[in-house]
């Protein structure tokens, strides 16, 4: 079999010696509660205090082996899109974003639901690089999320909610 490389506790100097082979991202048992609450709290405190963020987690909280930095990035991108979808709608009701998690059938799911304008009919194109429906969008947010999910052998599911808004699910194989 192939020998495993030695693992060091030293920080990796990114960009140096890039031709010596890729380094796999760290996979930690993440306490999903902490990760989801921190991401939601950061979004609420920073740019979007007017949006009602709710994080609803079951007990016990599902465990997920993943790269916590990458999952935080994916969630941040999805929450940013949800906030922009709320801005784009014409409804007078307050903006709401609900983050929840569940586990079952060998899958851990993180679900983000909003009451924004919803997704376009050709929503699968939104994960292609540089495709955007926003005037100030770069079109890379969901492309990054899709790549992160592929790197975790997971799936990105995007659908419209009954009654308006969008639902985005990050589905990971459970350990």
XYZ file of N, CA and C in Angstrom:
525
model
N 0.831 -1.199 0.000
C 0.000 0.000 0.000
C 0.854 1.232 0.000
N 0.229 2.354 -0.228
C 0.934 3.627 -0.229
C 1.257 4.021 1.205
N 2.436 4.580 1.413
C 2.790 5.025 2.759
C 2.132 6.370 3.021
N 1.768 6.582 4.282
C 1.108 7.837 4.646
C 2.170 8.869 5.006
N 2.000 10.116 4.578
C 2.981 11.147 4.924
C 2.923 11.459 6.419
N 4.042 11.919 6.953
C 4.047 12.336 8.355
C 3.241 13.608 8.477
N 2.542 13.749 9.601
C 1.725 14.927 9.842
C 2.397 15.762 10.915
N 2.550 17.035 10.640
C 3.204 17.947 11.568
C 2.188 18.896 12.159
N 2.484 19.407 13.353
C 1.632 20.432 13.961
C 2.025 21.828 13.497
N 3.086 21.929 12.710
C 3.548 23.232 12.234
C 2.529 23.803 11.238
N 2.322 25.125 11.273
C 1.407 25.723 10.278
C 1.970 25.553 8.867
N 1.080 25.414 7.913
C 1.499 25.220 6.523
C 1.696 26.586 5.882
N 2.831 26.799 5.264
C 3.077 28.021 4.518
C 2.404 27.870 3.162
N 1.228 28.447 3.002
C 0.488 28.300 1.756
C 1.206 29.041 0.630
N 1.224 28.415 -0.534
C 1.823 29.050 -1.702
C 3.285 28.696 -1.888
N 3.975 28.304 -0.816
C 5.378 27.919 -0.949
C 5.464 26.450 -1.308
N 6.394 26.091 -2.133
C 6.607 24.701 -2.527
C 5.312 24.045 -3.024
N 4.532 24.793 -3.769
C 3.240 24.291 -4.247
C 3.401 23.089 -5.166
N 4.561 22.969 -5.797
C 4.750 21.870 -6.736
C 5.113 20.559 -6.032
N 5.214 20.568 -4.718
C 5.582 19.351 -3.994
C 4.384 18.485 -3.633
N 3.227 18.811 -4.144
C 2.055 17.977 -3.872
C 1.046 18.706 -3.001
N -0.205 18.412 -3.209
C -1.273 19.076 -2.463
C -1.372 18.493 -1.064
N -1.778 19.332 -0.142
C -1.991 18.910 1.241
C -3.492 18.812 1.471
N -3.949 17.680 1.937
C -5.377 17.499 2.195
C -5.806 18.421 3.328
N -7.017 18.986 3.254
C -7.481 19.863 4.331
C -7.691 19.065 5.621
N -7.550 19.736 6.762
C -7.777 19.031 8.026
C -9.250 18.658 8.166
N -9.513 17.479 8.675
C -10.896 17.046 8.882
C -11.079 16.846 10.377
N -11.859 17.710 10.977
C -12.064 17.649 12.420
C -13.497 17.252 12.722
N -13.679 16.616 13.865
C -15.042 16.388 14.341
C -15.533 17.761 14.795
N -16.410 18.336 14.042
C -16.873 19.685 14.345
C -18.109 19.623 15.230
N -18.122 20.434 16.246
C -19.338 20.608 17.028
C -20.208 21.529 16.181
N -21.190 20.953 15.511
C -22.008 21.716 14.572
C -22.692 22.897 15.259
N -23.092 22.712 16.491
C -23.763 23.787 17.228
C -22.901 25.043 17.231
N -21.642 24.893 17.604
C -20.738 26.038 17.701
C -20.554 26.680 16.334
N -20.298 25.852 15.316
C -20.051 26.379 13.970
C -21.263 27.147 13.435
N -22.448 26.579 13.593
C -23.648 27.226 13.050
C -23.997 28.493 13.813
N -23.916 28.442 15.136
C -24.240 29.633 15.920
C -23.244 30.751 15.646
N -21.957 30.412 15.574
C -20.940 31.434 15.310
C -21.177 32.097 13.963
N -21.467 31.284 12.938
C -21.680 31.836 11.597
C -22.904 32.737 11.590
N -24.018 32.266 12.171
C -25.234 33.078 12.233
C -25.049 34.342 13.045
N -24.377 34.227 14.191
C -24.134 35.402 15.043
C -23.293 36.433 14.316
N -22.272 35.952 13.599
C -21.395 36.866 12.873
C -22.182 37.627 11.812
N -23.056 36.903 11.085
C -23.859 37.551 10.044
C -24.810 38.574 10.673
N -25.436 38.214 11.786
C -26.412 39.101 12.417
C -25.735 40.362 12.954
N -24.591 40.192 13.606
C -23.904 41.331 14.215
C -23.292 42.237 13.167
N -22.802 41.653 12.080
C -22.062 42.457 11.110
C -22.995 43.276 10.244
N -23.271 42.768 9.068
C -23.954 43.581 8.066
C -25.470 43.552 8.182
N -26.062 42.560 8.847
C -27.488 42.341 8.708
C -28.255 42.255 10.023
N -28.170 43.272 10.877
C -28.892 43.188 12.161
C -30.413 43.199 11.996
N -30.914 43.667 10.846
C -32.374 43.755 10.644
C -33.006 42.414 10.277
N -32.193 41.420 9.951
C -32.721 40.100 9.589
C -32.771 39.223 10.833
N -33.863 38.508 10.988
C -34.038 37.587 12.113
C -33.392 36.252 11.751
N -32.259 35.947 12.389
C -31.562 34.678 12.171
C -31.972 33.712 13.281
N -32.345 32.501 12.907
C -32.653 31.473 13.888
C -31.843 30.233 13.593
N -31.248 29.674 14.627
C -30.499 28.427 14.496
C -31.221 27.398 15.345
N -31.705 26.338 14.700
C -32.469 25.296 15.383
C -31.746 23.967 15.206
N -31.246 23.434 16.301
C -30.476 22.198 16.236
C -31.100 21.133 17.122
N -31.109 19.891 16.649
C -31.651 18.801 17.457
C -30.685 18.426 18.577
N -31.193 17.690 19.553
C -30.342 17.139 20.606
C -30.319 15.630 20.454
N -29.191 14.973 20.437
C -27.861 15.589 20.399
C -27.582 16.186 19.018
N -26.665 17.133 19.002
C -26.305 17.793 17.748
C -25.566 16.782 16.867
N -25.949 16.673 15.582
C -25.236 15.736 14.694
C -23.751 16.073 14.618
N -22.924 15.044 14.558
C -21.474 15.227 14.401
C -21.129 15.127 12.920
N -20.136 15.886 12.526
C -19.754 15.935 11.128
C -18.238 15.993 11.041
N -17.639 15.070 10.321
C -16.196 15.117 10.091
C -15.967 15.949 8.843
N -15.319 17.112 9.027
C -15.170 18.020 7.890
C -14.042 18.996 8.158
N -13.794 19.825 7.172
C -12.877 20.943 7.320
C -13.713 22.118 7.826
N -13.571 22.494 9.100
C -14.450 23.526 9.662
C -14.352 24.869 8.948
N -13.161 25.237 8.498
C -13.006 26.504 7.778
C -13.781 26.515 6.473
N -13.751 25.391 5.765
C -14.462 25.295 4.488
C -15.977 25.321 4.700
N -16.456 24.626 5.729
C -17.897 24.596 5.991
C -18.376 25.973 6.428
N -17.583 26.661 7.242
C -17.928 28.037 7.631
C -18.001 28.924 6.393
N -17.056 28.753 5.454
C -17.063 29.524 4.204
C -18.329 29.238 3.402
N -18.688 27.957 3.291
C -19.892 27.583 2.541
C -21.130 28.212 3.176
N -21.235 28.106 4.507
C -22.392 28.680 5.199
C -22.433 30.194 5.058
N -21.282 30.837 5.165
C -21.228 32.295 5.011
C -21.726 32.701 3.633
N -21.289 31.995 2.579
C -21.734 32.306 1.215
C -23.246 32.126 1.080
N -23.772 31.039 1.649
C -25.213 30.777 1.548
C -26.010 31.822 2.327
N -25.549 32.167 3.528
C -26.251 33.176 4.332
C -26.206 34.549 3.666
N -25.092 34.881 3.028
C -24.973 36.150 2.297
C -25.988 36.178 1.154
N -26.084 35.075 0.406
C -27.062 35.000 -0.683
C -28.485 35.127 -0.149
N -28.765 34.490 0.988
C -30.104 34.570 1.575
C -30.439 36.011 1.935
N -29.474 36.714 2.506
C -29.689 38.125 2.843
C -29.950 38.970 1.609
N -29.215 38.708 0.532
C -29.419 39.455 -0.718
C -30.779 39.122 -1.338
N -31.224 37.865 -1.189
C -32.539 37.472 -1.719
C -33.652 38.165 -0.933
N -33.439 38.373 0.355
C -34.411 39.101 1.172
C -34.459 40.564 0.727
N -33.293 41.158 0.461
C -33.237 42.550 -0.017
C -33.965 42.719 -1.345
N -33.915 41.711 -2.204
C -34.441 41.811 -3.564
C -35.960 41.658 -3.637
N -36.587 41.208 -2.574
C -38.031 40.971 -2.619
C -38.782 42.266 -2.343
N -40.071 42.245 -2.628
C -40.876 43.445 -2.424
C -41.726 43.366 -1.164
N -41.715 42.241 -0.468
C -42.567 42.056 0.717
C -42.165 42.996 1.850
N -43.165 43.408 2.627
C -42.911 44.298 3.756
C -42.613 43.516 5.035
N -42.825 42.207 5.020
C -42.569 41.407 6.219
C -41.072 41.361 6.515
N -40.708 41.235 7.791
C -39.280 41.193 8.140
C -38.575 40.000 7.493
N -37.299 40.199 7.190
C -36.502 39.111 6.631
C -36.205 38.066 7.692
N -36.275 36.805 7.289
C -35.990 35.707 8.210
C -35.087 34.685 7.530
N -34.099 34.216 8.283
C -33.234 33.138 7.819
C -33.190 32.101 8.936
N -33.505 30.870 8.594
C -33.521 29.781 9.574
C -32.467 28.757 9.168
N -31.595 28.418 10.112
C -30.572 27.405 9.895
C -30.907 26.230 10.797
N -30.954 25.039 10.228
C -31.244 23.855 11.030
C -30.351 22.712 10.574
N -30.307 21.676 11.383
C -29.492 20.513 11.060
C -30.257 19.259 11.428
N -29.964 18.187 10.712
C -30.579 16.900 11.017
C -29.641 15.794 10.563
N -29.885 14.601 11.067
C -29.101 13.445 10.661
C -30.028 12.250 10.543
N -29.772 11.420 9.549
C -30.564 10.218 9.362
C -30.266 9.600 8.018
N -30.482 8.309 7.878
C -30.250 7.590 6.629
C -28.828 7.767 6.115
N -27.865 7.862 7.040
C -26.468 7.982 6.635
C -26.082 9.349 6.107
N -26.918 10.371 6.377
C -26.653 11.714 5.865
C -26.819 12.731 6.994
N -25.879 13.691 7.066
C -26.022 14.847 7.948
C -26.386 16.022 7.053
N -27.474 16.724 7.394
C -27.947 17.839 6.572
C -27.883 19.142 7.353
N -27.363 20.186 6.700
C -27.467 21.551 7.214
C -28.377 22.273 6.240
N -29.466 22.838 6.754
C -30.461 23.473 5.886
C -30.551 24.967 6.218
N -30.521 25.787 5.182
C -30.691 27.232 5.317
C -31.937 27.609 4.533
N -32.922 28.198 5.225
C -34.166 28.631 4.579
C -34.332 30.132 4.781
N -34.827 30.801 3.731
C -35.079 32.243 3.850
C -36.442 32.580 3.277
N -36.899 33.801 3.538
C -38.156 34.276 2.959
C -37.876 35.358 1.920
N -36.801 35.152 1.165
C -36.411 36.079 0.110
C -37.169 35.836 -1.180
N -36.589 36.277 -2.285
C -37.267 36.220 -3.582
C -37.309 34.832 -4.202
N -36.607 33.869 -3.632
C -36.610 32.514 -4.200
C -35.548 32.367 -5.274
N -35.473 31.164 -5.817
C -34.449 30.826 -6.816
C -35.029 30.880 -8.225
N -34.190 31.193 -9.215
C -34.671 31.200 -10.600
C -34.930 29.776 -11.090
N -35.661 29.662 -12.196
C -35.996 28.350 -12.757
C -34.745 27.557 -13.124
N -33.722 28.239 -13.638
C -32.490 27.544 -14.038
C -31.467 27.586 -12.901
N -31.916 27.236 -11.680
C -31.081 27.394 -10.482
C -29.780 26.600 -10.519
N -29.728 25.482 -11.267
C -28.487 24.700 -11.291
C -27.340 25.504 -11.920
N -27.677 26.462 -12.786
C -26.633 27.302 -13.388
C -25.966 28.203 -12.349
N -26.630 28.424 -11.216
C -26.079 29.315 -10.192
C -24.780 28.785 -9.590
N -24.508 27.483 -9.753
C -23.265 26.923 -9.214
C -22.126 26.973 -10.224
N -22.403 27.476 -11.417
C -21.339 27.646 -12.411
C -20.583 28.937 -12.084
N -19.253 28.920 -12.222
C -18.491 30.139 -11.930
C -18.946 31.316 -12.789
N -19.032 32.474 -12.154
C -19.337 33.758 -12.795
C -20.769 33.869 -13.307
N -21.654 32.961 -12.898
C -23.076 33.107 -13.214
C -23.728 33.761 -12.003
N -24.394 34.892 -12.210
C -25.047 35.602 -11.115
C -26.357 36.208 -11.586
N -27.281 36.391 -10.641
C -28.536 37.080 -10.951
C -28.541 38.464 -10.314
N -27.465 38.844 -9.646
C -27.384 40.116 -8.920
C -26.521 41.123 -9.672
N -26.913 42.382 -9.592
C -26.160 43.419 -10.303
C -24.743 43.557 -9.755
N -24.555 43.320 -8.447
C -23.220 43.453 -7.864
C -22.596 42.095 -7.540
N -23.205 41.015 -8.016
C -22.692 39.684 -7.697
C -21.482 39.314 -8.530
N -20.608 38.490 -7.943
C -19.418 38.017 -8.669
C -19.691 36.682 -9.349
N -20.689 35.953 -8.849
C -21.006 34.657 -9.437
C -20.081 33.541 -9.000
N -19.337 33.754 -7.903
C -18.455 32.668 -7.452
C -18.888 32.066 -6.115
N -19.805 32.698 -5.404
C -20.208 32.211 -4.085
C -20.714 30.785 -4.078
N -21.705 30.486 -4.919
C -22.261 29.130 -4.956
C -21.343 28.156 -5.672
N -20.508 28.657 -6.583
C -19.514 27.779 -7.218
C -18.537 27.275 -6.155
N -18.168 28.144 -5.225
C -17.284 27.751 -4.122
C -17.987 26.740 -3.225
N -19.270 27.001 -2.906
C -20.034 26.069 -2.063
C -20.095 24.691 -2.729
N -20.368 24.671 -4.031
C -20.454 23.388 -4.750
C -19.124 22.643 -4.673
N -18.005 23.355 -4.859
C -16.681 22.739 -4.798
C -16.402 22.195 -3.398
N -16.746 22.961 -2.367
C -16.549 22.508 -0.983
C -17.348 21.232 -0.735
N -18.579 21.188 -1.222
C -19.405 19.992 -1.023
C -18.818 18.802 -1.776
N -18.326 19.018 -2.988
C -17.684 17.932 -3.739
C -16.462 17.414 -2.980
N -15.677 18.338 -2.395
C -14.484 17.949 -1.635
C -14.844 17.139 -0.392
N -16.072 17.284 0.092
C -16.532 16.543 1.276
C -17.429 15.362 0.884
N -17.437 14.989 -0.392
C -18.275 13.897 -0.912
C -19.744 14.143 -0.593
N -20.119 15.412 -0.542
C -21.488 15.784 -0.208
C -22.242 16.320 -1.402
N -23.417 16.862 -1.124
C -24.294 17.338 -2.188
C -24.889 18.690 -1.798
N -24.985 19.582 -2.767
C -25.630 20.880 -2.595
C -27.007 20.797 -3.243
N -28.057 20.990 -2.445
C -29.432 20.903 -2.942
C -30.064 22.284 -2.796
N -30.618 22.812 -3.902
C -31.247 24.133 -3.877
C -32.673 24.011 -4.390
N -33.623 24.531 -3.614
C -35.026 24.457 -4.032
C -35.790 25.663 -3.498
N -36.934 25.937 -4.116
C -37.804 26.990 -3.623
C -38.724 26.422 -2.556
N -39.053 27.253 -1.570
C -39.955 26.852 -0.499
C -41.388 27.164 -0.916
N -42.302 26.331 -0.444
C -43.713 26.647 -0.641
C -43.994 27.918 0.133
N -44.696 28.857 -0.470
C -44.997 30.105 0.209
C -43.913 31.159 0.049
N -42.872 30.866 -0.723
C -41.854 31.873 -1.023
C -40.532 31.631 -0.331
N -39.489 32.124 -0.941
C -38.157 31.971 -0.389
C -37.454 30.736 -0.929
N -36.253 30.510 -0.426
C -35.419 29.413 -0.900
C -35.016 28.506 0.253
N -34.646 27.290 -0.120
C -34.105 26.304 0.826
C -32.837 25.747 0.194
N -31.727 25.849 0.919
C -30.451 25.306 0.455
C -30.017 24.277 1.479
N -29.700 23.076 1.010
C -29.311 21.985 1.901
C -27.902 21.531 1.547
N -27.065 21.476 2.581
C -25.748 20.875 2.453
C -25.877 19.472 3.034
N -25.753 18.457 2.193
C -25.936 17.071 2.626
C -24.582 16.365 2.603
N -24.162 15.874 3.779
C -22.870 15.199 3.934
C -23.080 13.740 4.291
N -22.237 12.844 3.782
C -22.309 11.456 4.263
C -21.889 11.443 5.731
N -22.664 10.760 6.590
C -22.285 10.730 8.002
C -21.221 9.668 8.212
N -20.486 9.825 9.303
C -19.368 8.924 9.593
C -19.838 7.531 9.928
